[in-house]
CSV table of C-alpha atoms in Angstrom, one decimal:
chain,number,residue,atom,x,y,z
A,1,MET,CA,174.3,48.2,98.9
A,2,VAL,CA,177.3,50.3,97.8
A,3,VAL,CA,179.3,47.4,98.3
A,4,SER,CA,176.8,44.8,96.1
A,5,ASN,CA,176.4,47.8,93.6
A,6,LEU,CA,180.4,48.0,93.2
A,7,ILE,CA,180.6,43.9,93.1
A,8,TRP,CA,177.8,44.1,90.0
A,9,SER,CA,179.5,46.9,88.3
A,10,HIS,CA,183.0,45.2,88.2
A,11,SER,CA,181.4,42.0,87.1
A,12,VAL,CA,179.8,44.0,84.3
A,13,ILE,CA,183.0,45.8,83.5
A,14,THR,CA,184.8,42.2,83.8
A,15,ARG,CA,182.4,40.6,81.3
A,16,ARG,CA,182.7,43.4,78.5
A,17,LEU,CA,186.4,43.0,78.5
A,18,LEU,CA,186.2,39.5,78.3
A,19,LEU,CA,184.2,39.9,75.5
A,20,LEU,CA,186.1,42.2,73.8
A,21,THR,CA,189.2,40.1,74.4
A,22,ALA,CA,187.4,37.3,72.8
A,23,ALA,CA,186.2,39.2,69.8
A,24,ILE,CA,189.6,40.5,69.3
A,25,ALA,CA,190.8,36.5,69.2
A,26,VAL,CA,188.2,35.1,66.9
A,27,ILE,CA,189.5,37.7,64.2
A,28,GLY,CA,192.9,37.4,65.0
A,29,ALA,CA,192.3,33.7,64.6
A,30,ASN,CA,190.8,34.3,61.4
A,31,SER,CA,193.6,36.0,59.8
A,32,LEU,CA,196.6,33.8,61.3
A,33,THR,CA,195.6,30.4,60.9
A,34,LEU,CA,194.9,30.3,56.7
A,35,SER,CA,199.1,29.6,56.7
A,36,PRO,CA,199.3,26.4,58.6
A,37,ILE,CA,196.6,25.0,57.4
A,38,ALA,CA,196.9,26.2,53.3
A,39,ALA,CA,198.1,23.0,52.2
A,40,SER,CA,194.9,20.8,53.6
A,41,VAL,CA,192.8,23.4,52.1
A,42,ALA,CA,194.4,23.3,48.7
A,43,VAL,CA,193.6,19.4,48.6
A,44,ALA,CA,189.9,20.3,48.5
A,45,PHE,CA,190.2,22.4,45.5
A,46,PRO,CA,191.9,20.3,42.3
A,47,GLY,CA,194.6,22.1,40.6
A,48,ARG,CA,195.3,24.6,43.2
A,49,SER,CA,198.4,24.8,45.7
A,50,ALA,CA,198.6,26.6,49.3
A,51,ALA,CA,200.2,29.4,47.5
A,52,ASP,CA,196.8,29.7,45.9
A,53,VAL,CA,195.0,29.4,49.0
A,54,MET,CA,197.4,32.2,50.3
A,55,THR,CA,195.7,34.6,48.1
A,56,ALA,CA,192.9,34.7,50.5
A,57,ALA,CA,194.9,35.7,53.1
A,58,ALA,CA,196.0,38.7,50.8
A,59,PHE,CA,192.5,40.0,50.0
A,60,TYR,CA,191.8,39.7,53.9
A,61,GLY,CA,194.1,42.1,54.5
A,62,LEU,CA,193.4,44.3,52.1
A,63,ALA,CA,189.6,44.2,52.7
A,64,THR,CA,190.4,44.9,56.2
A,65,ALA,CA,192.6,48.0,55.4
A,66,ALA,CA,190.0,49.6,53.0
A,67,SER,CA,186.9,48.6,55.6
A,68,ALA,CA,188.8,50.2,58.4
A,69,LEU,CA,189.6,53.6,56.6
A,70,LEU,CA,186.1,53.8,54.9
A,71,LEU,CA,183.5,52.0,57.8
A,72,ALA,CA,185.1,52.6,61.0
A,73,ALA,CA,183.6,55.9,61.2
A,74,VAL,CA,180.2,54.2,61.9
A,75,ALA,CA,181.0,53.6,65.3
A,76,ASP,CA,180.8,57.4,66.1
A,77,ARG,CA,177.2,57.6,64.8
A,78,ILE,CA,175.9,54.4,65.7
A,79,GLY,CA,177.8,53.9,68.9
A,80,ALA,CA,180.4,51.1,69.0
A,81,GLU,CA,178.9,48.7,70.5
A,82,ARG,CA,176.1,48.5,67.6
A,83,ALA,CA,178.8,48.7,65.4
A,84,LEU,CA,180.5,45.5,66.7
A,85,VAL,CA,177.7,43.5,67.0
A,86,ARG,CA,176.8,44.3,63.1
A,87,ALA,CA,180.8,43.6,62.2
A,88,LEU,CA,180.1,40.1,64.4
A,89,TRP,CA,177.4,39.2,62.2
A,90,VAL,CA,178.7,39.6,59.1
A,91,LEU,CA,182.2,37.8,60.2
A,92,CYS,CA,179.8,34.9,61.2
A,93,VAL,CA,178.4,34.8,57.9
A,94,SER,CA,181.8,35.3,55.8
A,95,LEU,CA,183.1,32.6,58.2
A,96,GLY,CA,180.1,30.2,57.4
A,97,LEU,CA,180.7,31.0,53.7
A,98,ALA,CA,184.2,30.0,54.0
A,99,ALA,CA,183.1,26.9,55.6
A,100,LEU,CA,181.2,25.9,52.4
A,101,ALA,CA,183.0,26.9,50.0
A,102,PRO,CA,182.8,24.5,46.8
A,103,ALA,CA,185.5,26.4,45.2
A,104,LEU,CA,188.5,29.0,45.8
A,105,TRP,CA,187.5,31.5,44.3
A,106,VAL,CA,184.5,31.3,47.0
A,107,LEU,CA,186.7,31.1,49.6
A,108,ILE,CA,188.8,34.2,48.4
A,109,ALA,CA,185.4,36.5,48.6
A,110,ALA,CA,184.8,34.8,51.9
A,111,GLN,CA,187.7,36.1,53.0
A,112,ALA,CA,187.3,39.6,51.9
A,113,LEU,CA,184.0,39.9,53.4
A,114,ALA,CA,185.4,38.7,56.5
A,115,GLY,CA,188.4,41.7,56.4
A,116,VAL,CA,185.5,44.3,55.9
A,117,ALA,CA,183.9,43.0,59.1
A,118,ALA,CA,187.5,43.0,60.6
A,119,GLY,CA,188.0,46.6,59.5
A,120,MET,CA,184.8,47.5,61.1
A,121,ALA,CA,185.3,45.5,64.2
A,122,LEU,CA,188.6,46.4,65.5
A,123,PRO,CA,188.3,50.1,65.6
A,124,ALA,CA,185.0,49.8,67.5
A,125,ILE,CA,186.8,47.2,69.6
A,126,TYR,CA,189.3,49.2,70.7
A,127,THR,CA,186.6,52.2,71.0
A,128,LEU,CA,184.7,50.3,73.9
A,129,THR,CA,188.1,49.7,75.6
A,130,ALA,CA,188.7,53.2,76.1
A,131,GLN,CA,184.8,54.1,77.2
A,132,VAL,CA,184.7,50.7,79.6
A,133,ALA,CA,188.0,51.7,81.1
A,134,ALA,CA,187.9,53.0,84.8
A,135,LYS,CA,189.7,56.6,85.2
A,136,GLY,CA,193.4,55.8,86.0
A,137,ARG,CA,193.4,52.1,84.9
A,138,GLU,CA,193.7,52.9,81.0
A,139,SER,CA,196.5,51.1,80.1
A,140,GLU,CA,195.8,48.2,82.1
A,141,THR,CA,192.6,47.8,80.4
A,142,LEU,CA,194.1,47.9,77.4
A,143,SER,CA,196.7,45.3,78.3
A,144,PHE,CA,193.6,43.0,79.3
A,145,VAL,CA,191.9,43.1,75.8
A,146,LEU,CA,195.3,43.4,73.7
A,147,THR,CA,195.9,39.7,74.9
A,148,GLY,CA,193.5,38.5,72.7
A,149,TRP,CA,196.2,38.7,69.7
A,150,THR,CA,198.2,36.2,71.7
A,151,LEU,CA,195.1,33.5,72.5
A,152,SER,CA,194.8,34.1,68.6
A,153,LEU,CA,198.5,33.3,68.0
A,154,VAL,CA,199.4,31.0,70.7
A,155,VAL,CA,195.5,29.1,71.3
A,156,GLY,CA,194.1,29.6,67.8
A,157,VAL,CA,196.7,28.5,65.6
A,158,GLY,CA,197.3,25.2,67.2
A,159,LEU,CA,193.5,24.6,67.8
A,160,ALA,CA,192.9,25.3,64.0
A,161,ALA,CA,196.3,22.9,63.3
A,162,LEU,CA,194.5,20.1,65.7
A,163,LEU,CA,190.9,20.7,64.0
A,164,THR,CA,192.4,20.2,60.5
A,165,ASP,CA,194.5,17.2,61.7
A,166,LEU,CA,191.5,15.3,63.7
A,167,LEU,CA,188.2,16.7,61.5
A,168,HIS,CA,188.6,18.7,58.5
A,169,TRP,CA,189.9,22.3,58.0
A,170,ARG,CA,186.2,23.5,57.4
A,171,ALA,CA,185.8,22.3,61.1
A,172,VAL,CA,188.0,25.5,61.6
A,173,PHE,CA,185.6,27.8,60.1
A,174,VAL,CA,182.9,26.3,61.4
A,175,VAL,CA,184.3,26.8,64.9
A,176,LEU,CA,184.9,30.8,64.0
A,177,ALA,CA,181.8,30.9,62.8
A,178,LEU,CA,180.1,30.0,66.0
A,179,SER,CA,182.4,31.9,68.2
A,180,ALA,CA,181.4,35.0,66.2
A,181,LEU,CA,177.6,34.3,66.3
A,182,ALA,CA,178.1,34.1,70.3
A,183,LEU,CA,180.0,37.1,70.5
A,184,ALA,CA,177.3,39.1,68.9
A,185,PHE,CA,174.5,38.0,70.7
A,186,GLY,CA,176.8,38.7,74.3
A,187,VAL,CA,177.9,42.0,73.3
A,188,ALA,CA,174.2,43.1,72.3
A,189,ARG,CA,173.1,41.6,75.6
A,190,CYS,CA,175.5,43.1,77.5
A,191,GLY,CA,173.4,46.4,78.1
A,192,GLU,CA,174.5,50.5,77.7
A,193,TRP,CA,178.2,50.2,77.0
A,194,GLY,CA,178.1,54.1,77.5
A,195,SER,CA,178.9,54.6,73.9
A,196,VAL,CA,179.9,58.4,72.6
A,197,VAL,CA,177.6,59.2,69.7
A,198,ARG,CA,178.6,62.0,68.1
A,199,SER,CA,175.8,64.5,67.1
A,200,GLY,CA,177.2,66.9,65.1
A,201,ALA,CA,178.8,66.8,61.3
A,202,PRO,CA,179.6,63.3,60.7
A,203,THR,CA,183.1,61.8,61.2
A,204,SER,CA,185.7,60.6,58.4
A,205,PRO,CA,189.2,59.6,58.1
A,206,LEU,CA,189.4,63.2,56.8
A,207,THR,CA,187.8,64.8,59.7
A,208,ALA,CA,189.8,62.5,62.3
A,209,LEU,CA,193.1,63.6,60.3
A,210,ARG,CA,192.2,67.2,61.8
A,211,VAL,CA,192.1,66.4,65.4
A,212,PRO,CA,195.4,67.7,67.1
A,213,GLY,CA,198.0,65.1,67.2
A,214,VAL,CA,196.7,62.5,65.1
A,215,PRO,CA,198.7,62.8,62.3
A,216,VAL,CA,202.0,62.8,64.1
A,217,VAL,CA,200.6,59.6,66.2
A,218,LEU,CA,199.8,57.8,63.5
A,219,VAL,CA,203.2,58.6,61.5
A,220,ASN,CA,204.7,56.6,64.7
A,221,VAL,CA,202.2,53.9,64.1
A,222,ALA,CA,203.3,53.6,60.4
A,223,ALA,CA,206.6,53.3,61.1
A,224,TYR,CA,206.1,50.9,64.6
A,225,MET,CA,204.1,48.4,62.6
A,226,THR,CA,206.5,48.4,59.5
A,227,ALA,CA,209.5,47.9,62.0
A,228,PHE,CA,207.1,44.7,63.4
A,229,TYR,CA,205.8,43.3,60.7
A,230,GLY,CA,208.9,43.5,58.3
A,231,LEU,CA,210.8,41.6,60.7
A,232,TYR,CA,208.1,39.2,61.4
A,233,THR,CA,207.6,38.5,57.9
A,234,TYR,CA,211.0,37.5,57.5
A,235,LEU,CA,211.6,35.7,60.7
A,236,GLY,CA,210.4,32.3,59.5
A,237,PRO,CA,212.4,32.2,56.4
A,238,TYR,CA,215.5,33.0,58.1
A,239,LEU,CA,215.4,30.4,60.5
A,240,GLY,CA,214.4,27.7,57.9
A,241,GLU,CA,215.8,28.2,54.8
A,242,VAL,CA,219.2,30.4,56.2
A,243,MET,CA,219.8,28.5,59.8
A,244,GLN,CA,218.4,25.5,58.5
A,245,PHE,CA,216.3,24.8,61.6
A,246,PRO,CA,213.5,22.8,61.7
A,247,VAL,CA,209.8,24.0,61.2
A,248,SER,CA,209.1,23.0,64.7
A,249,PHE,CA,212.0,25.7,65.9
A,250,SER,CA,210.3,28.2,63.7
A,251,GLY,CA,207.1,27.5,65.2
A,252,LEU,CA,208.6,27.9,69.0
A,253,ALA,CA,210.0,31.2,68.1
A,254,ILE,CA,206.5,32.7,67.0
A,255,ALA,CA,205.2,31.0,70.2
A,256,VAL,CA,207.7,32.7,72.4
A,257,TYR,CA,207.0,36.1,70.7
A,258,GLY,CA,203.3,35.5,71.4
A,259,VAL,CA,204.0,34.5,75.5
A,260,GLY,CA,205.8,37.6,75.7
A,261,PHE,CA,202.9,39.6,74.2
A,262,GLY,CA,200.4,37.8,76.6
A,263,VAL,CA,202.8,37.9,79.7
A,264,ALA,CA,203.2,42.1,79.4
A,265,ALA,CA,199.4,42.2,80.2
A,266,PRO,CA,199.8,43.0,83.4
A,267,LEU,CA,202.4,45.6,83.3
A,268,GLY,CA,199.9,47.6,81.8
A,269,ARG,CA,198.8,48.4,85.8
A,270,TRP,CA,202.7,50.0,85.7
A,271,VAL,CA,202.1,52.2,83.1
A,272,ASP,CA,199.1,53.6,85.0
A,273,ARG,CA,201.0,54.5,88.3
A,274,HIS,CA,203.8,56.4,86.2
A,275,GLU,CA,203.5,59.5,83.8
A,276,THR,CA,203.2,58.2,80.4
A,277,GLY,CA,206.0,60.2,78.7
A,278,THR,CA,208.8,58.9,81.1
A,279,VAL,CA,207.0,54.9,80.4
A,280,ALA,CA,207.1,55.7,76.6
A,281,CYS,CA,210.8,56.9,76.7
A,282,LEU,CA,211.7,53.7,78.7
A,283,VAL,CA,209.5,51.2,76.4
A,284,PHE,CA,210.4,52.9,72.9
A,285,ALA,CA,214.2,52.7,74.0
A,286,GLY,CA,214.0,49.0,75.1
A,287,LEU,CA,212.4,48.1,72.1
A,288,ILE,CA,215.1,49.7,70.0
A,289,VAL,CA,217.4,47.8,72.2
A,290,VAL,CA,215.7,44.6,71.5
A,291,TYR,CA,215.7,44.9,67.8
A,292,LEU,CA,219.3,45.9,67.9
A,293,GLY,CA,220.2,42.7,70.2
A,294,LEU,CA,218.3,40.6,67.8
A,295,ALA,CA,220.6,41.6,65.2
A,296,ALA,CA,223.5,40.9,67.2
A,297,VAL,CA,222.7,37.3,68.5
A,298,ALA,CA,220.8,36.2,64.8
A,299,ALA,CA,223.2,33.3,64.8
A,300,LEU,CA,222.3,32.2,68.3
A,301,PRO,CA,219.5,30.2,68.5
A,302,LEU,CA,219.0,29.9,72.5
A,303,LEU,CA,219.5,34.0,72.8
A,304,LEU,CA,217.7,34.9,69.7
A,305,LEU,CA,214.3,33.0,71.9
A,306,VAL,CA,215.5,34.9,74.7
A,307,LEU,CA,214.8,38.2,72.7
A,308,CYS,CA,211.9,36.8,71.1
A,309,LEU,CA,210.2,37.0,74.5
A,310,GLY,CA,211.3,40.6,75.4
A,311,TRP,CA,210.3,41.5,71.6
A,312,GLY,CA,206.5,40.4,72.5
A,313,VAL,CA,206.8,42.0,75.9
A,314,GLY,CA,207.9,45.4,74.4
A,315,ASN,CA,206.0,45.2,71.0
A,316,HIS,CA,202.7,44.9,73.6
A,317,LEU,CA,203.7,48.1,75.7
A,318,GLY,CA,204.1,50.0,72.9
A,319,LEU,CA,201.3,49.2,70.9
A,320,ASN,CA,199.6,50.2,74.4
A,321,LEU,CA,201.1,53.3,74.9
A,322,LEU,CA,200.2,54.3,70.9
A,323,LEU,CA,196.4,53.1,71.1
A,324,ARG,CA,196.0,54.9,74.3
A,325,ARG,CA,196.9,58.4,73.6
A,326,LEU,CA,194.9,57.7,70.1
A,327,GLY,CA,192.0,56.9,72.1
A,328,GLU,CA,192.3,60.2,74.2
A,329,LEU,CA,192.9,62.7,71.5
A,330,ASP,CA,188.9,63.0,70.9
A,331,SER,CA,186.2,60.8,72.2
A,332,ALA,CA,184.0,61.8,70.1
A,333,GLN,CA,185.9,60.7,66.8
A,334,ARG,CA,187.2,57.5,68.2
A,335,GLY,CA,185.8,55.0,65.6
A,336,ALA,CA,187.4,57.2,62.6
A,337,ILE,CA,190.2,57.8,64.7
A,338,MET,CA,191.1,53.9,65.3
A,339,GLY,CA,189.8,53.1,61.7
A,340,LEU,CA,192.7,55.2,60.3
A,341,TYR,CA,195.1,53.3,63.2
A,342,SER,CA,193.7,49.8,61.8
A,343,ALA,CA,194.2,50.8,58.2
A,344,ILE,CA,197.5,52.2,58.5
A,345,THR,CA,198.4,48.9,60.6
A,346,TYR,CA,197.3,46.4,57.5
A,347,LEU,CA,198.8,48.6,55.3
A,348,CYS,CA,202.0,48.1,57.0
A,349,VAL,CA,201.7,44.0,56.6
A,350,PHE,CA,202.3,44.6,53.2
A,351,ALA,CA,204.8,47.7,53.3
A,352,GLY,CA,206.7,45.9,55.5
A,353,ALA,CA,207.1,42.2,53.5
A,354,LEU,CA,207.6,44.9,50.4
A,355,LEU,CA,210.2,46.9,52.0
A,356,TYR,CA,212.4,44.1,53.9
A,357,ARG,CA,212.7,41.8,50.9
A,358,PRO,CA,215.4,43.5,49.3
A,359,ILE,CA,217.0,43.9,52.8
A,360,PHE,CA,216.7,40.4,53.3
A,361,ALA,CA,217.4,39.0,49.9
A,362,HIS,CA,221.1,41.1,49.8
A,363,HIS,CA,221.9,41.8,53.7
A,364,GLY,CA,220.1,39.4,55.6
A,365,PHE,CA,217.9,38.8,59.0
A,366,ALA,CA,220.5,40.9,61.3
A,367,ALA,CA,219.9,44.1,58.7
A,368,CYS,CA,216.6,43.4,59.1
A,369,ALA,CA,216.5,43.9,62.6
A,370,TRP,CA,218.7,47.0,62.4
A,371,ALA,CA,216.3,48.5,60.0
A,372,SER,CA,213.5,47.9,62.6
A,373,ALA,CA,215.0,49.5,65.7
A,374,MET,CA,215.9,52.6,63.1
A,375,LEU,CA,211.8,52.7,62.7
A,376,VAL,CA,211.3,52.7,66.3
A,377,LEU,CA,213.3,55.9,66.6
A,378,PRO,CA,210.1,58.3,65.6
A,379,ALA,CA,208.7,56.7,68.5
A,380,LEU,CA,211.1,57.4,71.1
A,381,GLY,CA,211.7,61.3,69.9
A,382,TRP,CA,207.9,61.3,70.0
A,383,ALA,CA,208.1,60.3,73.4
A,384,LEU,CA,211.0,62.5,74.2
A,385,GLY,CA,209.0,65.4,73.3
A,386,GLN,CA,206.0,64.2,75.7
A,387,TRP,CA,208.2,63.9,78.8
A,388,ARG,CA,210.2,67.4,78.0
A,389,ARG,CA,206.2,69.2,77.6
A,390,LYS,CA,205.3,67.4,80.7
A,391,GLN,CA,208.5,68.8,82.5
A,392,THR,CA,208.3,72.4,81.3
A,393,ALA,CA,204.6,72.4,82.7
A,394,LEU,CA,205.7,71.2,86.1
A,395,GLU,CA,208.4,73.9,86.3
């Protein structure tokens, strides 16, 4: 009986993790697929260009940041699983509207609504991941769920391009809408997720910022994400416009990064087995070395690909450590805290592109990589502080 209960419990947890991973994959796929199919989408709207279509992506990002900031705390009041189900319903409706859009402004509005759903869903997903993780396996569990981003990057983008070529770009949004619908039913039918619902005063971004440790970690998140998105934004333009490599090579570099991000998932178990401060020092120091390496080998394509793989591995582990720390600070306000994280992340998409543009224009890709290395230094300093406090406590 005990063995059968353990097997049942393990299967339930695995099913929940698969649902959370798939939810990230669908959300990520929607945020990433518009760029490669923008030209095909523009054909459906006479007088519009691919650049015009990408306005929808900009509104999606802004809506996601605003939603994460204002609505993520709902998960603390009604339970993260209920918040996720509602967000997936809204995502399904928005993606269905995108598939049927008769004009570009409707597509833009649909993507903005999808951003509202994503801003509520992502913090709920990270909250649920922390709730279902077994004690001592928090990083391993989070790594498993984070592979959803790899699926969206490697599988989602490729499938979107294939569906666009074989059927129509609208088929992409139909498939995504049906996936969101299936996930909403799956999460709702999974029963009790062990949600922590706050019974006291309502949570908000302001109450979350008062939690000791949250502001420091969020500052590190802002620098860390700016470092990533700033360099990632100009990787394609550098390879295509400066190095004159074919588009396929740019796609290969991004795919290699995605593979690195995915293959790092099993390392979550290694993180759990060692002292967090020590691991964080190694990970952030290693990521700084990778960024400096990218600056050094920017003109050497094969070495650049190798370092893109290391970039994916390092970024996965660094993201894991930052998210895990945020999830540990206050279980009753995880939704609001994760909302702040998601809002900062999506704002860094714009900040990275804006801040790195003059660096790229005047000093090149290598200077951008060097700037990214410097932006990871605060995270390394924070990790060293954690490690020193741990050592002092042991003494």
